[in-house]
Amino acid sequence: MRTASTTSPYKERQSAGIIATAFDLRPDIRTADFTDSVKTGTTALLSAYDAVKAGSAKNVIVCAADCRVGKAGSSQEEIFGDGAASIMIGDSGVIASLEGSYSVSYDFVDHWRADGEIFDHQWEDRFIRDIGYSSFIIEAISGLAKKCKLDVKDIAKVAYPCLYPGDHGSIGKKLGLAPAQVQDPMLNNVGYTGTSNPLMLLVGALEDAKAGDNIVVVSFGNGSDALLFKVTDEIERVKGNRRGIKKHLAAKRELTSYEKMISFRNLIPVEKGIRGEMIPPTALSELWRSRRRVLGLCGSKCKVCGTPQYPVQKICVKPDCGAIDQMEDYLFADKRGHLFTYTGDMLAFSMNPPAIYGIVDFEGGGRYWFDMTDVDQESVKVDMPVEMSFRKKYIDAKSGIHGYFWKAIPVIG
Amino acid sequence: MADGIKDKVAIIGMGCTKFGERWEMGSEDLMVEAFQEAIQDAGIEKKDIQAAWFGSCFDDVNVGKAATPLSLALKLPFLPVTRVENFCATGSEALRGAAYAVASGAYDICLALGVEKLKDTGYGGLPEMSSAMGTKNRLIFPGITAPGGFAMMATRYFAKYGISPEEGKKILAKVSIKSHKNGVKNPKAHLRREITEEQVLKAPMIAWPLGLFDCCGVSDGSAAAIVCRADMAKNFRPDPIRIKAMQIAISSGEEMMYTDWDGTYVETATRCAARAYKEAGIKNPREEISMMEVHDCFSITELVTYEDLQISPRGKAGDDVRDGFFDLDGKIPCQPDGGLKCFGHPIGATGLRMMYEMYKQLQGKAGERQINDPKMGLTHNMGGFPAMNLISVSIAGL
């Protein structure tokens, strides 16, 4: 498990560990966080590839995510977007094989953020554009082409971040790429998503790829990594049955309030009321012993009567069963359900009131209550199909704790 | 073979403070106020009390833990005192403890007293609940509040019976309007004014579909009871009230984690009521119960409680509400004192406050709220959420 981010919730507590638990991965795996540069999404990918190639790992999941914030009125605020992508690197069922890579690394200080700071500092745009952005990406792609004896004409798609729309186009031109060969950098509909950006662009390119296509994915930040993928026949197996970029974009909801957006990012003080300020302490020993049921949404299923139940019970909850210690693990994270009932609560504290929560009846059995998200009072209905999504539940700023759990959301696509 | 406590215990004195925003009164002051009224009413002295049960719920914003707050406030002479807490049914639990102790033969005379000081939190509604739910639940419970927990029952009730939210809210409005009408007549109630349907329907939303007037008030208060062996009760007064039944039922988890419960009723209340009727020897509650004080924390709770208590058929409580069945001059007046709706809900005191009204009504001392010749009064006190809760049902008669 590898994660990449420059905006991890913790300075010390591994994000990869949190996500591996959310995935309910077994413990005898290697986990690592890649951070401190927006280039690091591709670096994590290359590290995963190296591990698989060297035979020290069979499968490695790479998750890149960023929620970078810019000051009000800054160009960062304008171009930054939040986003995440996850890529599985392995040696079987490969849909795109990594044919080669070329990296350049420079201590190029175009922007920086010191320990404890929220916002980036940035040097002059002309400097970033001319010396960094327009130079390193070309250097990496040219190096890759030379190394892999690749004619740019034979590339189906080149995916690289967009910091400056005009210069994004110029880079393609300088490399001799036709506009159709350049992957849409999603600046207008998602924004520049930091570490996850190249990985999201790769997912976007794969959605439209066919067997035999060459896809080049490039990052930017303290240098650049360029990776060449060759799409295989296996692409047909996954095409259309992944959420990817398209389905997530199709499920989008408009957030029209700027004030709400910056309040969600904790950039303006929000009146929480005394109720909202009261966050009970998190018992970390409790979180440890309940880690699979909390972070992994793993419940139990009675081996005697087959009833799934959440959270894990020692005594079966089915009234006429009641078997003791006859439980096996049962994962709810991947189960869909129907909304049994709900409310929109104006008394409960919520960053986005009303706090909408409800009771979910899972397909295959099991019932529990959950916070809901990605819904509003008007869109939520009794019996609507829902799925589970791993989300932030609370921030206890006083103790420096970010609580994560699963929330019910409308089924996507 | 155990045969319950029917007619073994009598209430010979009760006290109840004025409920409300008692900014100038601490919990200790409220306890003394309720206690004084109770012992004067019983015609006993402090030294006659042999043991006490003390109910308080949110100890951290109230009087603190343990039984010492009661003993210290009342200067009880080194008596055995037990503190009980069972969510919002805490007051009933204090009375149950005292009554069962007398029924057991261990004591002749016991005190039950409940108190809650909700107005020291600094915000509206009940105190924030997640810290009261244990270390695991706070990691996985939604950010739930009391109105939200009960609103989900309204959502489900409306969906099952095909009632539009607009229609549903009109039925619920009638429940609240009726209680406010009664509360006006009660000098001890917190909220003492009539409300109109228009006010209810236009009130701010608290937890959809419940608006402000679907929710009970938040108040400070205390109530107390003196119980003794039934066979000695007439030594103290000519009109003691006998306890006919005192039952509680607690969720097993199946409502929340198994999928049979349909969310339109309260399973524990249904079971608890059946047990209480059996203990009291009541065959037909709709005919035999004279009056009720139920746990109307929210209008929807009162509505489904009519059904859980076998007064109204399932899905038909709205018809009885429309017919005025539960009005003060109806067949079974409900919330004659104004209910939680007008008293607010100082948790430790509420169950005892309900019994206080039944007690006064049975004695014919309810003033302008007096119900004509009541024989059997029922209290229903609920704690938790419909999906996970506890219920207390008590029945008292002459």
Short mmCIF file of C-alpha atoms in Angstrom, two decimals, chain A residues 206-207 235-243 247 413:
data_model
loop_
_atom_site.label_atom_id
_atom_site.label_comp_id
_atom_site.label_asym_id
_atom_site.label_seq_id
_atom_site.Cartn_x
_atom_site.Cartn_y
_atom_site.Cartn_z
CA LEU A 206 -7.59 4.49 -19.80
CA GLU A 207 -11.34 5.02 -19.99
CA ILE A 235 -8.61 -3.20 -20.92
CA GLU A 236 -11.89 -4.56 -22.32
CA ARG A 237 -12.44 -6.48 -19.08
CA VAL A 238 -12.56 -3.38 -16.93
CA LYS A 239 -13.92 -0.83 -19.36
CA GLY A 240 -17.22 0.62 -18.20
CA ASN A 241 -17.32 -1.28 -14.92
CA ARG A 242 -15.16 1.12 -12.93
CA ARG A 243 -16.33 4.42 -11.49
CA LYS A 247 -19.07 8.28 -13.57
CA GLY A 413 -23.74 5.10 -11.55
#
